[in-house]
């Protein structure tokens, strides 16, 4: 199997999972935290999208989609390119307030489209390129792409679980 096709297969599973986790939920359901300090569905999907947007933009040496257009405004946040949710306090988690499920879906789909275009042009040799020398061993493009999709899959699974808790309610 072509490496680009394999990565595309993995990433192409995410849009349906994101939609299934949020579609039809109201703003309060998206913001619901099942316990004090816990992550909400809206925060989880925002975060997984921010991580993909941040990391893929870095790989492309391009601006993040978050800082272009009105994405941040649709979440009640500033367009801070460094804010991906890592290390968020409970107050910061609660401050992520998507205006709707559609805002989460739209932002994810925009990021996924750019990621898909990037993946389509990759060949096997591209995956060995070192993209981050701050780690030992240095991180290659292949490792970074696997890390992104792994993180996204974990968080969308958490969002789906929380949706189940809300619906069982």
Backbone as a printed PyTorch tensor [residue, N CA C, xyz], in Angstrom:
tensor([[[  0.8470,  -1.1810,   0.0000],
         [  0.0000,   0.0000,   0.0000],
         [  0.8890,   1.2410,   0.0000]],

        [[  0.5000,   2.2260,  -0.7430],
         [  1.1820,   3.5110,  -0.7940],
         [  1.0690,   4.1890,   0.5720]],

        [[  2.1890,   4.7540,   1.0520],
         [  2.2040,   5.3730,   2.3780],
         [  1.2160,   6.5330,   2.4640]],

        [[  1.0860,   7.2980,   1.4210],
         [  0.1230,   8.3970,   1.4090],
         [ -1.2950,   7.8580,   1.5500]],

        [[ -1.5930,   6.7660,   0.8710],
         [ -2.9210,   6.1590,   0.9720],
         [ -3.1970,   5.6290,   2.3810]],

        [[ -2.1770,   5.0620,   2.9990],
         [ -2.3350,   4.5290,   4.3490],
         [ -2.6270,   5.6560,   5.3560]],

        [[ -1.8580,   6.7230,   5.2910],
         [ -2.0950,   7.8490,   6.1830],
         [ -3.4440,   8.5010,   5.9090]],

        [[ -3.7870,   8.6320,   4.6380],
         [ -5.0810,   9.2030,   4.2770],
         [ -6.2100,   8.3480,   4.8400]],

        [[ -6.0740,   7.0400,   4.7640],
         [ -7.0900,   6.1390,   5.3260],
         [ -7.2860,   6.4060,   6.8180]],

        [[ -6.2000,   6.5630,   7.5510],
         [ -6.2970,   6.8100,   8.9970],
         [ -6.9550,   8.1650,   9.2810]],

        [[ -6.4790,   9.2050,   8.6240],
         [ -7.0170,  10.5510,   8.8710],
         [ -8.4440,  10.6980,   8.3660]],

        [[ -8.7970,  10.0150,   7.2880],
         [-10.1440,  10.1410,   6.7300],
         [-11.2210,   9.5230,   7.6240]],

        [[-10.8330,   8.7840,   8.6430],
         [-11.8110,   8.2350,   9.5770],
         [-12.2930,   9.2950,  10.5750]],

        [[-11.4820,  10.3130,  10.7670],
         [-11.7810,  11.3070,  11.7990],
         [-13.0010,  12.1850,  11.5340]],

        [[-13.2330,  12.7050,  10.3170],
         [-14.3940,  13.5900,  10.1480],
         [-15.7270,  12.9560,  10.5450]],

        [[-15.9470,  11.7040,  10.1930],
         [-17.2000,  11.0430,  10.5780],
         [-17.2860,  10.8680,  12.0900]],

        [[-16.1540,  10.5720,  12.7260],
         [-16.1350,  10.4160,  14.1780],
         [-16.4060,  11.7450,  14.8780]],

        [[-15.8380,  12.8300,  14.3560],
         [-16.0870,  14.1600,  14.9200],
         [-17.5710,  14.5050,  14.7810]],

        [[-18.1180,  14.3100,  13.5810],
         [-19.5340,  14.6020,  13.3720],
         [-20.4140,  13.7880,  14.3270]],

        [[-20.1130,  12.5000,  14.4470],
         [-20.9170,  11.6360,  15.3170],
         [-20.8510,  12.0650,  16.7800]],

        [[-19.7310,  12.6190,  17.1910],
         [-19.5740,  13.0460,  18.5880],
         [-20.3400,  14.3150,  18.9100]],

        [[-20.5500,  15.1820,  17.9170],
         [-21.1320,  16.4960,  18.2300],
         [-22.4440,  16.8120,  17.5310]],

        [[-22.7220,  16.1970,  16.3970],
         [-23.8890,  16.5760,  15.6050],
         [-25.1740,  16.4690,  16.4310]],

        [[-25.9630,  17.5240,  16.3840],
         [-27.2430,  17.5410,  17.0700],
         [-27.1940,  17.9780,  18.5260]],

        [[-26.0000,  18.1800,  19.0590],
         [-25.9000,  18.6370,  20.4450],
         [-26.0490,  20.1510,  20.5090]],

        [[-26.6780,  20.6220,  21.5560],
         [-26.8200,  22.0480,  21.7780],
         [-25.5880,  22.6190,  22.4530]],

        [[-25.5360,  23.9450,  22.5040],
         [-24.3820,  24.6420,  23.0750],
         [-24.1100,  24.2020,  24.5120]],

        [[-25.1390,  24.0670,  25.3180],
         [-24.9310,  23.6690,  26.7150],
         [-24.4190,  22.2330,  26.8130]],

        [[-24.9040,  21.3490,  25.9580],
         [-24.4030,  19.9720,  25.9600],
         [-22.9240,  19.9360,  25.5540]],

        [[-22.5530,  20.7650,  24.5940],
         [-21.1500,  20.8160,  24.1590],
         [-20.2380,  21.3420,  25.2680]],

        [[-20.7940,  22.1750,  26.1370],
         [-20.0080,  22.7900,  27.2140],
         [-20.0850,  22.0150,  28.5210]],

        [[-20.9460,  21.0230,  28.5790],
         [-21.1560,  20.2550,  29.8120],
         [-19.8700,  19.5570,  30.2410]],

        [[-19.5060,  19.7750,  31.5050],
         [-18.3650,  19.0960,  32.1020],
         [-18.9260,  18.0940,  33.1030]],

        [[-18.6580,  16.8040,  32.9280],
         [-19.2800,  15.7810,  33.7730],
         [-18.8440,  15.8430,  35.2340]],

        [[-17.7620,  16.5350,  35.5040],
         [-17.2790,  16.7240,  36.8750],
         [-16.4740,  18.0170,  36.8890]],

        [[-16.3240,  18.6310,  38.0490],
         [-15.5220,  19.8580,  38.1040],
         [-14.1130,  19.6280,  37.5460]],

        [[-13.7260,  20.5000,  36.6260],
         [-12.3970,  20.4140,  36.0290],
         [-12.2710,  19.4330,  34.8840]],

        [[-13.3280,  18.6720,  34.5870],
         [-13.2780,  17.6980,  33.4930],
         [-13.4420,  18.4010,  32.1470]],

        [[-12.9740,  17.7720,  31.1090],
         [-13.1030,  18.3090,  29.7590],
         [-14.5210,  18.0990,  29.2380]],

        [[-14.9690,  19.0490,  28.4500],
         [-16.2780,  18.9510,  27.7990],
         [-16.0960,  18.3870,  26.3880]],

        [[-17.1980,  17.9930,  25.7870],
         [-17.1580,  17.5280,  24.3960],
         [-16.6350,  18.6400,  23.4930]],

        [[-17.1390,  19.8490,  23.6950],
         [-16.6870,  20.9670,  22.8720],
         [-15.2050,  21.2120,  23.0100]],

        [[-14.6930,  21.1540,  24.2290],
         [-13.2520,  21.3560,  24.4350],
         [-12.4600,  20.2370,  23.7710]],

        [[-12.8830,  18.9990,  23.9320],
         [-12.1450,  17.8680,  23.3580],
         [-12.0410,  17.9690,  21.8390]],

        [[-13.1460,  18.2890,  21.1820],
         [-13.1280,  18.3770,  19.7210],
         [-12.3680,  19.6230,  19.2720]],

        [[-12.5420,  20.7280,  19.9800],
         [-11.7490,  21.9240,  19.6820],
         [-10.2650,  21.6120,  19.8160]],

        [[ -9.8800,  20.9690,  20.9020],
         [ -8.4760,  20.6580,  21.1640],
         [ -7.8920,  19.7370,  20.0980]],

        [[ -8.5780,  18.6760,  19.7510],
         [ -8.0180,  17.7610,  18.7500],
         [ -7.8620,  18.4660,  17.4050]],

        [[ -8.7700,  19.3760,  17.1130],
         [ -8.6790,  20.1350,  15.8720],
         [ -7.5390,  21.1390,  15.9360]],

        [[ -7.4060,  21.8050,  17.0800],
         [ -6.3140,  22.7610,  17.2560],
         [ -4.9600,  22.0750,  17.1240]],

        [[ -4.8100,  20.8920,  17.7090],
         [ -3.5340,  20.1720,  17.6300],
         [ -3.2170,  19.8510,  16.1750]],

        [[ -4.1860,  19.3270,  15.4410],
         [ -3.9400,  19.0010,  14.0390],
         [ -3.6270,  20.2670,  13.2360]],

        [[ -4.4000,  21.3150,  13.4490],
         [ -4.1740,  22.5770,  12.7420],
         [ -2.7730,  23.1120,  13.0530]],

        [[ -2.4150,  23.1590,  14.3100],
         [ -1.1170,  23.6760,  14.7560],
         [  0.0340,  22.8720,  14.1480]],

        [[ -0.0370,  21.5570,  14.2810],
         [  1.0730,  20.7100,  13.8460],
         [  1.2020,  20.6490,  12.3240]],

        [[  0.0910,  20.5430,  11.6270],
         [  0.1590,  20.4680,  10.1630],
         [  0.5900,  21.8190,   9.5910]],

        [[  0.1140,  22.9110,  10.1530],
         [  0.5750,  24.2290,   9.6970],
         [  2.0840,  24.3440,   9.8570]],

        [[  2.5990,  23.8420,  10.9800],
         [  4.0480,  23.8630,  11.2040],
         [  4.7670,  23.0290,  10.1450]],

        [[  4.2280,  21.8750,   9.8240],
         [  4.8420,  21.0130,   8.8060],
         [  4.8250,  21.6740,   7.4310]],

        [[  3.7970,  22.4620,   7.1780],
         [  3.6650,  23.1730,   5.9000],
         [  4.3900,  24.5160,   5.9050]],

        [[  4.8810,  24.9260,   7.0640],
         [  5.4570,  26.2570,   7.2430],
         [  4.4510,  27.3150,   6.7730]],

        [[  3.2240,  27.1650,   7.2840],
         [  2.1150,  28.0390,   6.8960],
         [  1.3930,  28.5220,   8.1450]],

        [[  0.5370,  29.5240,   7.9760],
         [ -0.2960,  29.9780,   9.0820],
         [ -1.3410,  28.9290,   9.4140]],

        [[ -1.6940,  28.8650,  10.6710],
         [ -2.7800,  27.9940,  11.0950],
         [ -4.1070,  28.5550,  10.5900]],

        [[ -5.0330,  27.6900,  10.3060],
         [ -6.3630,  28.1460,   9.9220],
         [ -7.0150,  28.9120,  11.0690]],

        [[ -6.6890,  28.5460,  12.3010],
         [ -7.2380,  29.2010,  13.4920],
         [ -7.0430,  30.7110,  13.4700]],

        [[ -5.9250,  31.1610,  12.9460],
         [ -5.6310,  32.5930,  12.9660],
         [ -6.0870,  33.3060,  11.6970]],

        [[ -6.6480,  32.5710,  10.7640],
         [ -7.2000,  33.1990,   9.5580],
         [ -8.7180,  33.0380,   9.6010]],

        [[ -9.4200,  34.0730,   9.2960],
         [-10.8760,  34.0100,   9.3620],
         [-11.3660,  34.2210,  10.7780]],

        [[-12.6020,  33.7860,  11.0550],
         [-13.2260,  34.0290,  12.3490],
         [-13.4030,  32.7490,  13.1580]],

        [[-12.5070,  31.8070,  13.0140],
         [-12.6440,  30.5690,  13.7830],
         [-12.6680,  30.8560,  15.2750]],

        [[-11.6920,  31.6080,  15.7560],
         [-11.5880,  31.8620,  17.1980],
         [-12.8680,  32.5120,  17.7350]],

        [[-13.4190,  33.4550,  17.0080],
         [-14.6390,  34.1150,  17.4350],
         [-15.8030,  33.1630,  17.6070]],

        [[-15.8380,  32.1080,  16.8130],
         [-16.9180,  31.1260,  16.9030],
         [-16.8020,  30.2470,  18.1490]],

        [[-15.6700,  30.3950,  18.8420],
         [-15.4410,  29.6210,  20.0610],
         [-15.3030,  30.5210,  21.2940]],

        [[-15.4960,  31.8180,  21.1070],
         [-15.3710,  32.7520,  22.2140],
         [-13.9460,  32.9470,  22.6810]],

        [[-12.9990,  32.7400,  21.7910],
         [-11.5820,  32.7960,  22.1440],
         [-10.8170,  33.7870,  21.2780]],

        [[ -9.6110,  34.0840,  21.6820],
         [ -8.6950,  34.8830,  20.8690],
         [ -8.0100,  33.9760,  19.8580]],

        [[ -7.5640,  34.5510,  18.7720],
         [ -6.8950,  33.7830,  17.7130],
         [ -5.4140,  33.6030,  18.0460]],

        [[ -5.1290,  33.0150,  19.1890],
         [ -3.7640,  32.7900,  19.6640],
         [ -3.2280,  31.5070,  19.0330]],

        [[ -2.2110,  31.6040,  18.1770],
         [ -1.7030,  30.4070,  17.5150],
         [ -1.0410,  29.4080,  18.4620]],

        [[ -0.6900,  29.8450,  19.6690],
         [ -0.0480,  28.9470,  20.6250],
         [ -1.0440,  28.2220,  21.5330]],

        [[ -2.3080,  28.6360,  21.4970],
         [ -3.3150,  28.0280,  22.3640],
         [ -3.9410,  26.8290,  21.6700]],

        [[ -3.4760,  25.6410,  22.0610],
         [ -4.0290,  24.4000,  21.5180],
         [ -4.7590,  23.5920,  22.5850]],

        [[ -4.7320,  24.0820,  23.8100],
         [ -5.3750,  23.3700,  24.9060],
         [ -4.4210,  22.6240,  25.8080]],

        [[ -3.1850,  22.4320,  25.3870],
         [ -2.2210,  21.7430,  26.2510],
         [ -2.0290,  22.5380,  27.5290]],

        [[ -2.1690,  21.8610,  28.6680],
         [ -1.9600,  22.5040,  29.9490],
         [ -3.0790,  23.4160,  30.3920]],

        [[ -4.2330,  23.3290,  29.7550],
         [ -5.3480,  24.1920,  30.1390],
         [ -5.7830,  23.9260,  31.5750]],

        [[ -6.0450,  24.9870,  32.2800],
         [ -6.6270,  24.9120,  33.6190],
         [ -8.1320,  24.6480,  33.4650]],

        [[ -8.8000,  24.2780,  34.5550],
         [-10.2600,  24.1110,  34.4650],
         [-10.9750,  25.3640,  33.9480]],

        [[-10.4980,  26.5330,  34.3320],
         [-11.1220,  27.7790,  33.8480],
         [-10.9190,  27.9440,  32.3460]],

        [[ -9.7500,  27.5820,  31.8600],
         [ -9.4990,  27.6800,  30.4150],
         [-10.3370,  26.6700,  29.6400]],

        [[-10.5170,  25.4740,  30.1900],
         [-11.3790,  24.4820,  29.5510],
         [-12.7960,  25.0400,  29.4520]],

        [[-13.2810,  25.6120,  30.5330],
         [-14.6430,  26.1620,  30.5460],
         [-14.7960,  27.3530,  29.6130]],

        [[-13.7010,  28.0390,  29.3160],
         [-13.7530,  29.2200,  28.4430],
         [-13.9060,  28.8580,  26.9700]],

        [[-13.6730,  27.6080,  26.6090],
         [-13.8690,  27.1700,  25.2180],
         [-15.3630,  26.9450,  25.0480]],

        [[-15.9950,  27.8670,  24.3110],
         [-17.4460,  27.8820,  24.2110],
         [-17.8790,  27.9070,  22.7460]],

        [[-17.8560,  26.7380,  22.1000],
         [-18.2750,  26.7260,  20.6990],
         [-19.7140,  27.2090,  20.5620]],

        [[-19.9490,  28.0290,  19.5380],
         [-21.2890,  28.5700,  19.3550],
         [-22.2960,  27.4920,  18.9730]],

        [[-21.7990,  26.3870,  18.4000],
         [-22.6810,  25.3010,  17.9610],
         [-21.8440,  24.0820,  17.6070]],

        [[-22.5370,  22.9640,  17.4370],
         [-21.8670,  21.7650,  16.9400],
         [-21.3100,  22.0290,  15.5490]],

        [[-22.0280,  22.8080,  14.7710],
         [-21.5890,  23.0920,  13.4030],
         [-20.2670,  23.8510,  13.3870]],

        [[-20.0290,  24.6990,  14.3720],
         [-18.7390,  25.4030,  14.4440],
         [-17.6000,  24.4040,  14.6010]],

        [[-17.8050,  23.3980,  15.4430],
         [-16.7890,  22.3570,  15.6240],
         [-16.5870,  21.5540,  14.3480]],

        [[-17.6890,  21.1860,  13.7130],
         [-17.6160,  20.4080,  12.4700],
         [-16.9390,  21.2210,  11.3710]],

        [[-17.3330,  22.4690,  11.2170],
         [-16.7600,  23.3100,  10.1600],
         [-15.2580,  23.5050,  10.3350]],

        [[-14.8350,  23.8050,  11.5610],
         [-13.4100,  24.0050,  11.8050],
         [-12.6540,  22.7080,  11.5630]],

        [[-13.1880,  21.5790,  12.0760],
         [-12.4880,  20.3150,  11.8460],
         [-12.4020,  19.9970,  10.3510]],

        [[-13.4800,  20.1720,   9.6260],
         [-13.4720,  19.8350,   8.1980],
         [-12.5020,  20.7160,   7.4190]],

        [[-12.3670,  21.9850,   7.7860],
         [-11.3890,  22.8610,   7.1200],
         [ -9.9670,  22.3690,   7.3780]],

        [[ -9.6870,  22.0120,   8.6230],
         [ -8.3570,  21.4990,   8.9660],
         [ -8.1150,  20.1640,   8.2710]],

        [[ -9.1120,  19.2860,   8.2820],
         [ -8.9700,  17.9680,   7.6540],
         [ -8.7190,  18.0820,   6.1550]],

        [[ -9.3550,  19.0320,   5.5040],
         [ -9.1400,  19.2130,   4.0640],
         [ -7.6930,  19.6000,   3.7830]],

        [[ -7.1400,  20.5010,   4.5890],
         [ -5.7520,  20.8870,   4.3800],
         [ -4.8170,  19.7180,   4.6880]],

        [[ -5.1060,  18.9920,   5.7430],
         [ -4.2890,  17.8230,   6.0730],
         [ -4.3450,  16.8060,   4.9390]],

        [[ -5.5250,  16.5710,   4.3970],
         [ -5.6710,  15.6200,   3.3040],
         [ -4.8630,  16.0040,   2.0760]],

        [[ -4.8570,  17.2760,   1.7530],
         [ -4.0470,  17.7450,   0.6160],
         [ -2.5680,  17.5240,   0.8720]],

        [[ -2.1320,  17.7700,   2.0940],
         [ -0.7420,  17.5530,   2.4600],
         [ -0.3770,  16.0730,   2.3490]],

        [[ -1.2210,  15.2130,   2.8930],
         [ -0.9430,  13.7720,   2.8690],
         [ -0.8990,  13.2250,   1.4510]],

        [[ -1.7350,  13.7560,   0.5800],
         [ -1.8160,  13.2480,  -0.8000],
         [ -0.4980,  13.4030,  -1.5480]],

        [[  0.3100,  14.3680,  -1.1670],
         [  1.5600,  14.6010,  -1.8710],
         [  2.7710,  13.9110,  -1.2750]],

        [[  2.5780,  13.1090,  -0.2340],
         [  3.7170,  12.4840,   0.4310],
         [  4.1560,  11.1960,  -0.2390]],

        [[  5.4540,  10.9740,  -0.2210],
         [  6.0370,   9.7140,  -0.6570],
         [  6.7800,   9.0830,   0.5060]],

        [[  7.1920,   7.8290,   0.3600],
         [  7.8730,   7.1250,   1.4500],
         [  9.1050,   7.8670,   1.9900]],

        [[  9.8860,   8.4640,   1.1300],
         [ 11.1050,   9.1430,   1.5800],
         [ 10.7920,  10.3650,   2.4320]],

        [[  9.6290,  10.9900,   2.2090],
         [  9.2500,  12.1760,   2.9820],
         [  9.1110,  11.8660,   4.4720]],

        [[  8.7010,  10.6510,   4.7950],
         [  8.4170,  10.3080,   6.1830],
         [  9.6690,  10.2590,   7.0490]],

        [[ 10.8330,  10.1400,   6.4400],
         [ 12.0880,  10.0910,   7.1910],
         [ 12.6550,  11.4710,   7.5010]],

        [[ 12.0520,  12.5110,   6.9420],
         [ 12.5530,  13.8700,   7.1780],
         [ 12.3660,  14.2450,   8.6450]],

        [[ 13.4200,  14.7320,   9.2610],
         [ 13.3510,  15.1740,  10.6510],
         [ 12.6200,  16.5160,  10.6980]],

        [[ 11.5910,  16.5730,  11.5560],
         [ 10.7950,  17.7940,  11.6750],
         [ 10.9240,  18.4510,  13.0470]],

        [[ 11.5510,  17.7580,  14.0000],
         [ 11.7120,  18.3160,  15.3430],
         [ 12.9340,  17.6860,  15.9960]],

        [[ 13.9680,  18.4920,  16.1320],
         [ 15.2190,  18.0000,  16.7170],
         [ 15.2690,  18.1790,  18.2300]],

        [[ 14.1990,  18.6690,  18.8400],
         [ 14.1830,  18.9000,  20.2810],
         [ 14.0440,  17.6000,  21.0720]],

        [[ 13.7880,  16.4960,  20.4040],
         [ 13.5950,  15.2090,  21.0700],
         [ 14.7660,  14.2860,  20.7730]],

        [[ 14.9370,  13.2740,  21.6090],
         [ 15.9630,  12.2560,  21.3900],
         [ 15.2800,  10.9000,  21.3960]],

        [[ 15.1340,  10.2600,  20.2600],
         [ 15.6680,  10.6630,  18.9580],
         [ 14.8180,  11.7690,  18.3330]],

        [[ 15.3880,  12.4760,  17.3640],
         [ 14.6330,  13.5180,  16.6680],
         [ 13.3610,  12.9440,  16.0320]],

        [[ 12.3380,  13.7690,  15.9600],
         [ 11.0330,  13.3440,  15.4430],
         [ 11.0200,  13.4890,  13.9270]],

        [[ 10.6360,  12.4120,  13.2590],
         [ 10.4950,  12.4430,  11.8010],
         [  9.0610,  12.8210,  11.4300]],

        [[  8.8720,  13.1610,  10.1790],
         [  7.5380,  13.4850,   9.6830],
         [  6.5830,  12.3120,   9.8970]],

        [[  7.0400,  11.1020,   9.6200],
         [  6.1820,   9.9340,   9.8130],
         [  5.7240,   9.7840,  11.2510]],

        [[  6.6520,   9.9470,  12.1850],
         [  6.3090,   9.8380,  13.6010],
         [  5.3550,  10.9560,  13.9980]],

        [[  5.5840,  12.1670,  13.5290],
         [  4.6970,  13.2890,  13.8750],
         [  3.2860,  13.0290,  13.3540]],

        [[  3.1550,  12.5520,  12.1320],
         [  1.8270,  12.3100,  11.5690],
         [  1.0860,  11.2090,  12.3300]],

        [[  1.7940,  10.1810,  12.7510],
         [  1.1710,   9.1240,  13.5470],
         [  0.7690,   9.6800,  14.9090]],

        [[  1.6060,  10.5070,  15.4950],
         [  1.3070,  11.1090,  16.7890],
         [  0.0460,  11.9750,  16.7180]],

        [[ -0.0990,  12.7530,  15.6620],
         [ -1.2710,  13.6160,  15.5090],
         [ -2.5430,  12.7800,  15.4150]],

        [[ -2.5410,  11.7840,  14.5470],
         [ -3.7600,  10.9940,  14.3630],
         [ -4.0700,  10.1900,  15.6210]],

        [[ -3.0590,   9.7290,  16.3250],
         [ -3.2760,   8.9810,  17.5660],
         [ -3.9210,   9.8810,  18.6210]],

        [[ -3.4260,  11.0940,  18.7620],
         [ -3.9860,  12.0470,  19.7170],
         [ -5.4290,  12.3860,  19.3520]],

        [[ -5.6710,  12.6290,  18.0790],
         [ -7.0270,  12.9580,  17.6260],
         [ -7.9990,  11.8110,  17.8890]],

        [[ -7.5630,  10.5810,  17.6140],
         [ -8.4410,   9.4260,  17.8350],
         [ -8.7730,   9.2490,  19.3160]],

        [[ -7.8010,   9.4640,  20.1800],
         [ -8.0750,   9.3670,  21.6150],
         [ -9.1300,  10.3810,  22.0360]],

        [[ -8.9510,  11.6290,  21.6080],
         [ -9.8650,  12.6780,  22.0520],
         [-11.2490,  12.5540,  21.4440]],

        [[-11.3510,  12.1180,  20.2040],
         [-12.6890,  11.9560,  19.6360],
         [-13.4010,  10.7820,  20.3130]],

        [[-12.6500,   9.7730,  20.7330],
         [-13.2480,   8.6830,  21.5040],
         [-13.7550,   9.1580,  22.8530]],

        [[-12.9900,  10.0320,  23.5020],
         [-13.4320,  10.6060,  24.7750],
         [-14.7040,  11.4340,  24.5740]],

        [[-14.7460,  12.2030,  23.4900],
         [-15.9290,  13.0170,  23.1990],
         [-17.1470,  12.1240,  22.9650]],

        [[-16.9620,  11.0240,  22.2530],
         [-18.0720,  10.1010,  22.0030],
         [-18.5610,   9.4800,  23.3140]],

        [[-17.6430,   9.1530,  24.2010],
         [-18.0130,   8.6060,  25.5010],
         [-18.8330,   9.6280,  26.2990]],

        [[-18.3880,  10.8760,  26.3170],
         [-19.1360,  11.9120,  27.0330],
         [-20.5140,  12.1200,  26.4330]],

        [[-20.5960,  12.0320,  25.1080],
         [-21.9160,  12.1530,  24.4870],
         [-22.8290,  11.0490,  25.0060]],

        [[-22.3180,   9.8450,  25.1100],
         [-23.0990,   8.7360,  25.6430],
         [-23.5660,   9.0010,  27.0620]],

        [[-22.7120,   9.5850,  27.8930],
         [-23.1020,   9.9350,  29.2550],
         [-24.2330,  10.9700,  29.2590]],

        [[-24.1080,  11.9630,  28.3920],
         [-25.1350,  13.0140,  28.3130],
         [-26.4630,  12.4270,  27.8540]],

        [[-26.4080,  11.5910,  26.8250],
         [-27.6430,  11.0180,  26.2860],
         [-28.2800,  10.0280,  27.2480]],

        [[-27.4750,   9.3610,  28.0630],
         [-28.0210,   8.4060,  29.0420],
         [-28.6310,   9.1350,  30.2310]],

        [[-28.1980,  10.3840,  30.4090],
         [-28.5170,  11.2780,  31.3920],
         [-29.3650,  11.3100,  32.4760]]])
